[in-house]
């Protein structure tokens, strides 16, 4: 299935200035029982967002009326823990298209990219600046330009050049899908198997 | 020829093709699946209208959300029941071998792969579960993948992966009393942090590693992911070969001899270079326990929780948040703190040696009044062996029961949830907030430490209870 194309996004953001936001917080295991990909957004950050009785916790960023937008900004080591792709699905399903952090866990990064969710890794300083600016004014926007690999804080003009694997970048820009790509390599895979059987 | 690491040797021999400025197309020898991360991948290939490319290279088990009591009865929890049924239907439809609930080979995916001899040196192995790193103990490249990647393997028997960097962790010397492989890995993670090995594939080496059994080696490789590593591995040796010989899926007869010859070459060349090397003296390690909400927040049982000043400034807020969650204070001593639950099990410590270790300590003692203990074997075979070896009687004599196999309280997807606010000494691998049930407080430790807590009712250094 092709993923959604991504090029430029300008949006307000939701700040979660915590380190080590792990996949068990993003989507707790008890909500992994669905057999389709949709609907996980409902339980995104379930135990931070809602209390025991299912009432929203007013302090949590996603519940604060001031914060909105398609960009989630988290602290260092975002997405550590399990390989559950449900974490990326939940963030995407909720409506986010970009996650910004100063460091991502490997599997989460892959999962995000495979689902059209762009992980943008920035410096510790740049991350701090975002948090400070959003704290001052929740309405400020971030602009993410994938083609030029730039993220900028519109209120201050600060810009950061982020890294992304060239292959993954072109996948996202074109809405291209890994599985179609692998299927196009069948010949090579068959040849590899033959060689492997011989040795 | 250029000197290569063990990792390079296996990786390079599985690259089908490389994408320019992009990832490698890596061929996968063995794929494991389970009920939670596979349904969407099956739906995916069905929607595309492509068949499973190599169904015989995928093996399935139901483990994550199955109950650990009354497995003979239909699963009570509706959604779990549907997920397990979906797995069964999918496997039937696509020709995948399934060791479902009740099958004598059923168990946690990473426990059965090894004990059946499916996991072998030199292989590339993936599974939609981050603790796939466990299989690296046999000298294979094994790592967890997401569901989109499960779909890739279904469709092409390959995944797209950038080649990770390489790290070697050398542990030399003799282990102290009461120190197990779980303590080694908790110690390493506490030293380099929960993200310290992100982007790396780790090889564990040194005399202390060589001295370990396969079960113990698996515990170490299993938790590689808890320091962010893509996976961990140990070069195969006589211990590996002895373990595999005569296992159901291991090669037999002349094939066996040929395989062992090949496996013997699987080691890092003398002058191969790693991107990072860490040296650890085994004598520096004491029995460990975690006090916080990531596996890097660990300390010696006889030690103290760090003071706020000992933590680097940028991590202080997370540190304080974790201690609030655990209801602990900086500088506090851990030994003697009361415990409510003990969980022995999971793919980290649910193998036969773990149950033996636990049993050896509780033998002749009694379960403490305040403790609820869940002892969950990692597989049907482990369960059977525990019975056959008479461990069950010793456990019962001491006031414990054996449950039926599954992931259980490791991730609390089934009914085995630690209640909110309760402390659990757990032999599993993650102490994240709510991992073992909403509000649960997890203290990760070895089977010996779990046993010590189970008989004393509080955090206790197992070295104090063994001669
Ligand atoms: S025991 Fe825990 S870590 Fe291991 S496979 Fe099951 S849920 Fe994952």
XYZ file of C-alpha atoms and ligand atoms in Angstrom:
674
model
C 0.000 0.000 0.000
C 1.470 3.330 -0.938
C 2.163 5.623 1.975
C 0.999 9.217 2.050
C 3.375 11.550 0.218
C 5.244 14.036 2.337
C 6.899 17.223 1.234
C 6.409 20.361 3.280
C 4.410 20.716 6.452
C 3.848 23.836 8.499
C 1.951 23.330 11.710
C 1.621 24.134 15.362
C 2.941 21.388 17.622
C 2.262 19.433 20.787
C 5.212 19.413 23.212
C 6.030 16.423 25.459
C 9.259 17.515 27.139
C 10.060 14.125 28.685
C 12.981 11.797 28.004
C 12.660 8.101 27.187
C 9.038 8.185 26.045
C 8.731 4.434 25.502
C 6.364 2.466 23.328
C 4.492 1.164 26.368
C 3.490 4.781 27.131
C 2.683 5.565 23.519
C 0.328 2.603 23.333
C 0.012 0.270 26.351
C 0.074 -3.477 25.611
C -3.524 -4.020 26.624
C -4.626 -2.028 23.577
C -2.709 -4.151 21.079
C -5.459 -6.651 20.539
C -6.891 -5.274 17.321
C -6.201 -7.134 14.108
C -6.334 -4.084 11.837
C -4.144 -0.970 11.697
C -6.813 1.633 12.340
C -8.218 3.121 15.503
C -5.103 3.071 17.688
C -5.109 6.876 17.976
C -7.939 6.625 20.468
C -5.576 5.023 22.983
C -2.469 7.040 22.171
C -0.707 7.811 25.495
C -3.673 6.187 27.177
C -2.414 6.166 30.759
C -0.999 9.683 30.577
C -4.076 11.032 28.861
C -6.854 9.461 30.909
C -7.313 8.564 34.550
C -8.538 5.200 35.830
C -12.151 6.106 35.104
C -11.433 7.176 31.559
C -11.630 10.915 32.277
C -9.087 13.110 30.487
C -6.244 14.359 32.708
C -6.339 18.135 32.160
C -2.573 18.631 32.602
C -1.465 16.314 29.830
C -0.412 18.180 26.675
C -2.802 16.370 24.342
C -5.703 17.417 26.566
C -4.721 21.070 26.857
C -6.856 23.188 24.566
C -3.928 25.463 23.712
C -1.932 22.707 22.033
C -2.759 21.225 18.670
C -1.216 20.445 15.326
C 0.369 17.712 13.271
C 3.799 17.770 14.884
C 4.620 15.954 18.106
C 7.769 17.090 19.906
C 9.246 14.680 22.460
C 12.342 14.494 24.661
C 15.467 12.450 24.046
C 15.285 8.701 23.249
C 11.777 8.780 21.868
C 10.137 5.429 21.077
C 12.398 3.133 23.060
C 11.150 -0.287 24.046
C 9.145 -2.721 22.050
C 8.984 -3.248 18.304
C 5.238 -2.693 18.255
C 4.438 -0.777 15.103
C 1.164 0.064 16.839
C 3.095 2.952 18.434
C 3.695 4.549 15.028
C 0.150 3.714 13.924
C -1.319 5.327 17.042
C 0.634 8.564 16.558
C -0.299 8.674 12.884
C -3.912 7.715 13.497
C -4.227 10.528 16.038
C -3.288 12.954 13.280
C 0.435 13.560 13.659
C 2.678 13.486 10.578
C 5.992 14.443 12.158
C 7.704 13.527 15.434
C 10.598 15.706 16.548
C 13.128 14.575 19.125
C 16.851 14.825 19.813
C 17.184 11.032 19.615
C 15.023 8.156 18.378
C 15.094 4.457 19.165
C 16.029 2.465 16.033
C 13.000 0.255 15.581
C 10.597 3.104 16.207
C 12.331 5.206 13.572
C 11.986 2.429 11.003
C 8.371 1.806 11.893
C 7.537 5.485 11.631
C 9.178 5.821 8.213
C 7.382 2.721 6.973
C 4.082 4.395 7.756
C 4.594 7.880 6.398
C 5.341 9.380 9.798
C 8.493 11.507 9.574
C 10.925 11.335 12.520
C 12.997 14.522 12.611
C 16.103 14.315 14.750
C 17.344 17.703 15.940
C 20.110 18.820 18.272
C 19.578 19.030 22.020
C 19.785 22.840 21.692
C 17.269 23.099 18.928
C 14.888 20.867 20.852
C 15.244 23.081 23.896
C 14.486 26.130 21.786
C 11.282 24.557 20.504
C 10.137 23.735 24.023
C 10.933 27.245 25.249
C 9.146 28.916 22.353
C 6.045 26.742 22.585
C 5.952 27.335 26.296
C 5.844 31.085 25.634
C 3.266 30.805 22.880
C 1.503 27.557 21.947
C 0.422 29.039 18.631
C 3.883 29.283 17.086
C 4.485 27.030 14.107
C 7.224 24.718 12.902
C 7.939 24.220 9.230
C 9.299 20.888 8.079
C 10.740 20.780 4.570
C 11.685 17.224 3.633
C 13.167 18.007 0.226
C 15.683 20.390 1.786
C 15.862 18.440 5.065
C 15.123 21.514 7.127
C 13.028 22.229 10.144
C 12.489 25.823 11.192
C 10.952 27.624 14.094
C 8.832 30.272 12.435
C 8.757 32.570 15.482
C 12.552 32.949 15.717
C 13.685 31.967 12.265
C 15.972 29.285 13.725
C 16.558 26.501 11.230
C 18.056 23.065 11.665
C 19.272 20.759 8.918
C 18.237 17.193 9.731
C 19.578 13.902 8.412
C 17.526 11.277 6.682
C 18.543 8.244 4.694
C 18.367 9.136 0.970
C 16.378 6.036 0.120
C 13.796 6.656 2.836
C 13.562 10.275 1.833
C 12.665 9.418 -1.722
C 10.134 6.860 -0.480
C 8.390 9.535 1.563
C 8.555 12.226 -1.115
C 7.026 9.854 -3.649
C 4.754 7.842 -1.392
C 6.804 4.828 -2.407
C 6.502 1.566 -0.547
C 9.256 -0.876 0.540
C 7.299 -3.982 -0.281
C 6.711 -2.999 -3.897
C 10.414 -2.346 -4.078
C 11.306 -5.776 -2.667
C 8.839 -7.497 -4.958
C 10.621 -5.890 -7.890
C 13.827 -7.629 -6.736
C 12.484 -11.167 -6.990
C 15.039 -12.270 -9.571
C 17.932 -11.301 -7.361
C 16.371 -12.964 -4.352
C 15.899 -16.212 -6.254
C 19.494 -16.086 -7.444
C 20.652 -15.529 -3.883
C 18.704 -18.549 -2.668
C 20.280 -20.727 -5.317
C 23.732 -19.632 -4.308
C 22.942 -20.210 -0.629
C 21.724 -23.746 -1.312
C 24.977 -24.586 -3.014
C 27.261 -23.587 -0.160
C 41.720 -10.553 3.329
C 40.246 -7.803 5.431
C 39.672 -8.786 9.048
C 35.989 -9.126 9.811
C 33.834 -9.279 12.880
C 31.439 -12.154 13.445
C 28.637 -9.726 12.713
C 30.180 -8.671 9.371
C 30.643 -12.262 8.292
C 27.015 -13.190 8.765
C 25.576 -9.899 7.554
C 27.687 -9.694 4.408
C 26.843 -13.262 3.431
C 23.123 -12.439 3.558
C 23.076 -9.262 1.488
C 21.070 -9.898 -1.665
C 21.621 -6.412 -2.972
C 22.357 -2.917 -1.681
C 20.329 0.172 -2.410
C 22.539 3.077 -3.405
C 22.735 5.485 -0.457
C 20.192 3.301 1.208
C 19.682 0.100 3.129
C 20.786 -3.436 2.301
C 18.349 -6.069 1.156
C 19.003 -8.696 3.785
C 17.913 -12.285 3.267
C 16.219 -13.857 6.289
C 16.832 -17.536 7.081
C 14.276 -17.864 9.840
C 11.173 -15.844 10.643
C 9.122 -16.233 13.823
C 5.649 -14.800 14.273
C 3.090 -14.524 17.072
C -0.502 -13.377 17.446
C 0.013 -9.679 18.235
C 2.233 -8.271 15.498
C 1.302 -10.542 12.576
C -2.406 -10.038 11.740
C -1.934 -6.702 9.955
C 0.949 -8.181 7.941
C -1.200 -11.068 6.751
C -3.946 -8.608 5.806
C -1.305 -6.566 4.003
C -0.121 -9.301 1.651
C -3.683 -10.428 1.060
C -4.643 -6.910 -0.001
C -1.716 -6.871 -2.396
C -2.683 -10.258 -3.687
C 0.782 -11.756 -3.193
C 1.368 -15.169 -1.586
C 3.763 -15.939 1.259
C 7.064 -16.318 -0.568
C 8.677 -18.955 1.705
C 6.063 -20.166 4.205
C 8.334 -22.982 5.417
C 10.783 -20.382 6.760
C 8.200 -18.906 9.103
C 7.249 -20.523 12.399
C 4.331 -19.350 14.540
C 3.365 -19.571 18.199
C 0.681 -18.010 20.392
C 2.293 -16.503 23.460
C 1.713 -12.808 24.115
C -1.861 -12.665 25.331
C -2.727 -16.235 26.258
C -3.860 -17.067 29.803
C -1.492 -18.991 32.092
C -4.262 -20.903 33.814
C -6.883 -23.223 32.348
C -5.352 -23.199 28.883
C -7.521 -26.185 28.030
C -10.617 -23.944 28.185
C -11.572 -21.364 25.551
C -9.790 -18.040 26.126
C -12.135 -15.939 28.235
C -11.012 -12.525 27.095
C -12.805 -11.880 23.820
C -10.204 -9.782 21.982
C -7.376 -12.176 22.896
C -9.480 -15.045 21.716
C -10.012 -13.333 18.365
C -6.315 -12.586 17.982
C -5.287 -16.189 18.655
C -8.016 -17.466 16.344
C -6.883 -15.027 13.625
C -3.340 -16.386 13.924
C -4.594 -19.959 13.624
C -6.682 -19.130 10.551
C -3.876 -17.176 8.907
C -1.338 -19.953 9.457
C -3.699 -22.519 8.025
C -4.520 -20.378 5.022
C -0.905 -19.530 4.211
C 0.743 -22.832 5.087
C 2.693 -21.683 8.147
C 3.642 -24.176 10.869
C 1.928 -23.153 14.115
C 2.624 -24.325 17.656
C -0.646 -23.063 19.069
C -2.128 -23.208 22.517
C -1.986 -26.740 23.914
C 0.628 -27.969 21.412
C 3.555 -29.668 23.183
C 5.907 -27.223 21.429
C 3.944 -24.117 22.389
C 5.695 -21.406 24.356
C 7.248 -17.956 24.178
C 8.600 -17.459 20.690
C 12.187 -16.852 21.808
C 12.196 -19.810 24.164
C 10.899 -22.385 21.710
C 13.069 -21.279 18.782
C 16.150 -22.227 20.759
C 14.937 -25.329 22.520
C 13.671 -26.883 19.295
C 16.981 -26.255 17.567
C 15.355 -24.021 14.952
C 17.748 -21.253 15.934
C 21.234 -22.056 14.656
C 24.607 -20.324 14.333
C 25.186 -18.154 11.294
C 21.521 -17.538 10.589
C 19.665 -14.306 10.074
C 16.538 -14.350 12.231
C 13.734 -11.824 12.638
C 10.446 -11.621 14.512
C 7.938 -8.877 15.186
C 9.188 -8.629 18.735
C 12.131 -6.624 20.000
C 13.541 -9.450 22.140
C 14.356 -11.459 19.053
C 17.894 -10.469 20.014
C 17.744 -13.544 22.316
C 18.639 -15.836 19.400
C 21.943 -14.023 18.960
C 23.271 -16.202 21.796
C 23.813 -18.908 19.177
C 26.004 -16.712 16.995
C 23.240 -15.569 14.698
C 22.099 -12.118 13.646
C 18.683 -11.813 15.220
C 16.635 -8.657 15.648
C 13.120 -7.379 16.186
C 11.111 -5.819 13.385
C 7.850 -3.935 12.993
C 4.731 -5.262 11.330
C 5.488 -3.595 7.959
C 8.744 -5.528 7.978
C 6.932 -8.751 8.893
C 4.959 -8.116 5.732
C 8.210 -7.629 3.797
C 9.455 -11.021 4.974
C 6.142 -12.619 4.052
C 6.344 -11.147 0.572
C 10.042 -11.559 -0.177
C 11.887 -13.371 2.678
C 13.941 -10.165 2.926
C 14.018 -6.966 4.931
C 15.505 -3.605 4.068
C 18.048 -2.665 6.707
C 20.866 -0.190 6.964
C 23.921 -1.981 8.373
C 24.323 -1.039 12.044
C 27.586 -0.053 13.700
C 29.487 -2.631 15.718
C 30.268 -2.726 19.404
C 32.031 -5.349 21.464
C 31.580 -5.751 25.187
C 34.301 -7.830 26.827
C 33.723 -9.262 30.254
C 36.738 -10.909 31.766
C 37.195 -12.760 35.016
C 35.199 -14.785 37.499
C 31.719 -13.896 38.660
C 31.016 -13.189 42.330
C 28.717 -15.264 44.494
C 25.030 -14.789 43.668
C 25.839 -13.048 40.359
C 24.097 -14.457 37.288
C 23.959 -13.487 33.628
C 20.937 -11.290 34.411
C 23.092 -9.274 36.780
C 25.761 -8.931 34.085
C 23.352 -7.435 31.593
C 21.588 -5.206 34.140
C 25.028 -3.976 35.175
C 26.035 -3.218 31.585
C 22.809 -1.303 30.926
C 23.155 0.662 34.167
C 26.652 1.667 33.009
C 25.861 2.706 29.441
C 22.161 3.714 29.863
C 18.944 2.605 28.187
C 19.973 4.267 24.937
C 23.733 3.728 25.148
C 23.940 1.176 22.344
C 21.391 2.677 19.945
C 22.528 2.182 16.358
C 24.868 -0.686 17.294
C 24.901 -4.423 17.072
C 26.723 -5.837 20.085
C 29.019 -8.819 20.366
C 29.569 -10.099 23.910
C 32.962 -11.679 24.486
C 35.489 -12.516 27.165
C 36.087 -15.332 29.626
C 33.059 -14.536 31.786
C 30.774 -14.871 28.742
C 32.472 -18.063 27.571
C 31.864 -19.633 30.974
C 28.083 -19.209 30.654
C 25.549 -21.866 29.618
C 23.291 -21.309 26.603
C 20.332 -20.401 28.821
C 22.451 -17.769 30.556
C 23.821 -16.433 27.257
C 20.299 -16.023 25.964
C 19.404 -13.858 28.969
C 22.221 -11.473 28.067
C 21.493 -11.248 24.350
C 17.787 -10.925 25.127
C 18.262 -7.620 26.940
C 20.565 -6.042 24.337
C 17.552 -4.120 23.104
C 17.159 -2.525 26.553
C 20.266 -0.426 25.921
C 18.973 0.476 22.480
C 21.095 -2.046 20.545
C 19.625 -3.574 17.428
C 20.744 -6.948 18.724
C 23.405 -8.868 20.573
C 25.408 -11.962 19.744
C 27.919 -14.428 21.119
C 30.270 -16.480 18.956
C 29.261 -20.154 18.903
C 31.532 -22.660 20.657
C 31.408 -26.116 22.171
C 28.708 -25.010 24.630
C 26.545 -23.973 21.679
C 27.128 -27.169 19.725
C 26.499 -29.414 22.746
C 23.240 -27.594 23.394
C 22.021 -27.973 19.815
C 23.031 -31.586 19.248
C 20.013 -33.857 18.861
C 17.479 -31.048 19.165
C 14.467 -31.704 16.999
C 15.209 -29.249 14.190
C 19.012 -29.396 14.378
C 20.844 -31.130 11.528
C 21.467 -34.848 12.033
C 24.170 -37.360 11.079
C 26.581 -36.258 8.364
C 24.708 -32.952 8.036
C 25.459 -32.275 11.671
C 29.201 -32.765 11.232
C 29.189 -30.538 8.201
C 27.226 -27.861 10.023
C 29.561 -27.860 13.027
C 32.568 -27.519 10.725
C 30.957 -24.435 9.196
C 29.881 -22.978 12.534
C 33.387 -23.218 13.924
C 34.476 -20.492 11.502
C 31.930 -18.103 12.964
C 34.080 -15.841 15.084
C 35.533 -12.377 14.972
C 38.948 -12.228 13.318
C 41.744 -11.310 15.647
C 42.418 -7.823 14.261
C 38.883 -6.902 13.274
C 37.898 -3.403 14.352
C 34.750 -2.390 16.232
C 33.235 1.085 16.246
C 33.204 0.901 20.011
C 34.619 -1.461 22.637
C 33.779 -1.671 26.308
C 35.755 -3.665 28.856
C 34.219 -4.862 32.063
C 35.786 -6.707 34.962
C 33.457 -9.488 36.127
C 34.632 -9.028 39.698
C 33.076 -5.523 39.745
C 29.561 -6.942 39.343
C 27.296 -7.642 42.330
C 23.647 -8.818 42.288
C 21.591 -6.072 40.641
C 18.103 -4.641 40.867
C 16.395 -1.743 39.091
C 14.754 1.093 41.010
C 13.307 3.204 38.187
C 11.214 3.050 35.045
C 13.775 2.116 32.436
C 16.204 -0.809 32.562
C 19.187 1.544 32.775
C 18.063 2.667 36.231
C 19.675 -0.189 38.117
C 22.054 -0.563 41.043
C 23.594 -3.179 43.348
C 21.040 -4.655 45.727
C 23.313 -3.637 48.576
C 23.767 -0.211 47.044
C 21.641 2.921 47.113
C 19.537 4.856 44.678
C 21.718 7.708 43.370
C 21.392 11.207 44.799
C 19.960 13.875 42.522
C 23.438 15.450 42.217
C 24.827 12.163 40.819
C 22.492 12.440 37.818
C 23.460 14.586 34.837
C 21.331 17.766 34.872
C 19.371 17.036 31.686
C 18.180 13.706 33.106
C 17.198 14.911 36.568
C 13.579 15.592 35.716
C 13.087 12.086 34.259
C 14.930 10.607 37.240
C 12.670 12.395 39.704
C 9.582 11.462 37.705
C 10.619 7.800 37.774
C 11.239 7.869 41.531
C 7.856 9.508 42.113
C 6.228 6.740 40.134
C 8.080 4.107 42.165
C 7.504 6.017 45.433
C 11.237 5.950 46.139
C 13.544 8.778 47.179
C 17.051 9.676 46.022
C 19.798 8.135 48.136
C 17.493 5.470 49.546
C 18.690 1.950 50.350
C 16.872 -0.784 48.486
C 17.663 -3.897 50.505
C 14.904 -4.579 53.000
C 12.191 -2.715 51.077
C 8.950 -4.772 51.145
C 7.791 -6.511 47.977
C 4.244 -7.660 47.063
C 4.670 -9.757 43.942
C 7.319 -11.997 42.434
C 7.275 -12.924 38.755
C 9.576 -15.634 37.456
C 9.267 -16.081 33.726
C 9.456 -14.347 30.302
C 11.838 -14.859 27.391
C 14.552 -13.338 29.573
C 14.354 -15.810 32.450
C 11.677 -18.415 31.752
C 13.976 -21.286 30.776
C 14.696 -24.446 32.719
C 17.886 -23.156 34.339
C 15.999 -20.138 35.632
C 13.433 -22.360 37.303
C 16.249 -24.524 38.664
C 17.988 -21.457 40.091
C 14.803 -20.189 41.711
C 14.045 -23.633 43.104
C 17.562 -24.126 44.453
C 17.135 -21.058 46.625
C 13.587 -21.644 47.877
C 14.280 -25.310 48.648
C 13.824 -25.920 52.356
C 12.395 -22.419 52.820
C 8.832 -21.097 52.677
C 7.149 -18.455 50.596
C 6.753 -15.250 52.612
C 3.176 -14.462 53.682
C 3.015 -11.092 51.941
C 4.148 -12.411 48.552
C 2.015 -13.420 45.593
C 4.268 -15.392 43.260
C 3.694 -16.215 39.611
C 6.080 -18.822 38.264
C 5.527 -19.095 34.566
C 7.612 -21.481 32.455
C 8.674 -20.165 29.062
C 7.306 -23.145 27.169
C 5.463 -26.442 27.400
C 8.805 -28.214 27.254
C 10.192 -26.193 30.147
C 7.016 -26.931 32.082
C 7.377 -30.646 31.425
C 11.048 -30.655 32.307
C 10.363 -28.854 35.590
C 7.932 -31.631 36.461
C 10.227 -34.421 35.296
C 13.122 -33.059 37.318
C 10.997 -32.896 40.450
C 11.259 -29.095 40.671
C 7.504 -28.792 40.906
C 7.405 -30.741 44.180
C 10.120 -28.617 45.722
C 8.258 -25.481 44.660
C 4.964 -26.762 46.050
C 6.623 -27.806 49.270
C 7.805 -24.200 49.634
C 4.324 -22.841 48.895
C 4.648 -22.010 45.189
C 2.732 -23.137 42.129
C 3.721 -23.488 38.531
C 1.508 -21.807 35.944
C 1.142 -22.651 32.270
C 3.544 -21.098 29.748
C 3.201 -17.702 28.058
C 4.471 -14.123 28.190
C 2.192 -13.476 31.155
C 3.086 -10.587 33.468
C 6.058 -9.597 31.313
C 3.690 -7.359 29.378
C 0.415 -8.052 31.152
C -1.697 -8.434 28.028
C -3.495 -11.354 29.613
C -5.019 -11.476 33.097
C -1.662 -11.543 34.905
C -1.463 -7.893 35.896
C 0.389 -6.486 38.894
C -2.106 -4.216 40.695
C -1.563 -0.465 40.802
C 0.976 0.673 43.390
C 2.272 -2.826 44.137
C 5.965 -3.738 43.971
C 6.979 -6.711 41.862
C 10.431 -8.254 41.723
C 10.346 -9.496 38.167
C 12.756 -11.548 36.084
C 11.394 -9.988 32.880
C 13.077 -7.248 30.888
C 11.137 -3.983 31.146
C 10.239 -1.843 34.095
C 8.430 0.862 32.136
C 5.526 2.652 33.793
C 2.529 0.343 33.672
C 4.351 -2.395 31.786
C 3.126 -5.090 34.188
C -0.301 -3.525 34.602
C -1.493 0.076 35.058
C 0.307 1.623 38.033
C 2.487 -1.455 38.657
C 5.985 -0.942 40.070
C 8.562 -3.293 38.592
C 11.964 -4.135 40.047
C 13.952 -6.106 37.485
C 16.275 -8.760 38.854
C 17.645 -12.280 38.406
C 15.789 -15.520 39.250
C 17.969 -15.874 42.363
C 17.027 -12.385 43.537
C 13.373 -13.098 42.755
C 13.618 -16.235 44.893
C 15.283 -14.300 47.710
C 12.417 -11.785 47.650
C 9.849 -14.567 47.481
C 11.037 -16.209 50.699
C 11.877 -13.075 52.680
C 9.075 -10.809 51.466
C 11.504 -7.988 50.782
C 14.380 -6.973 48.534
C 17.223 -9.267 49.569
C 20.683 -9.972 48.212
C 20.567 -13.667 47.240
C 24.268 -13.987 48.107
C 23.193 -13.704 51.761
C 21.041 -16.826 51.424
C 23.364 -19.165 49.559
C 26.534 -20.773 50.852
S 8.103 -12.637 27.364
Fe 7.877 -10.431 27.293
S 9.582 -9.663 26.157
Fe 9.479 -11.856 25.796
S 8.339 -12.098 23.911
Fe 6.883 -12.185 25.593
S 6.188 -10.087 25.894
Fe 8.023 -9.993 24.620
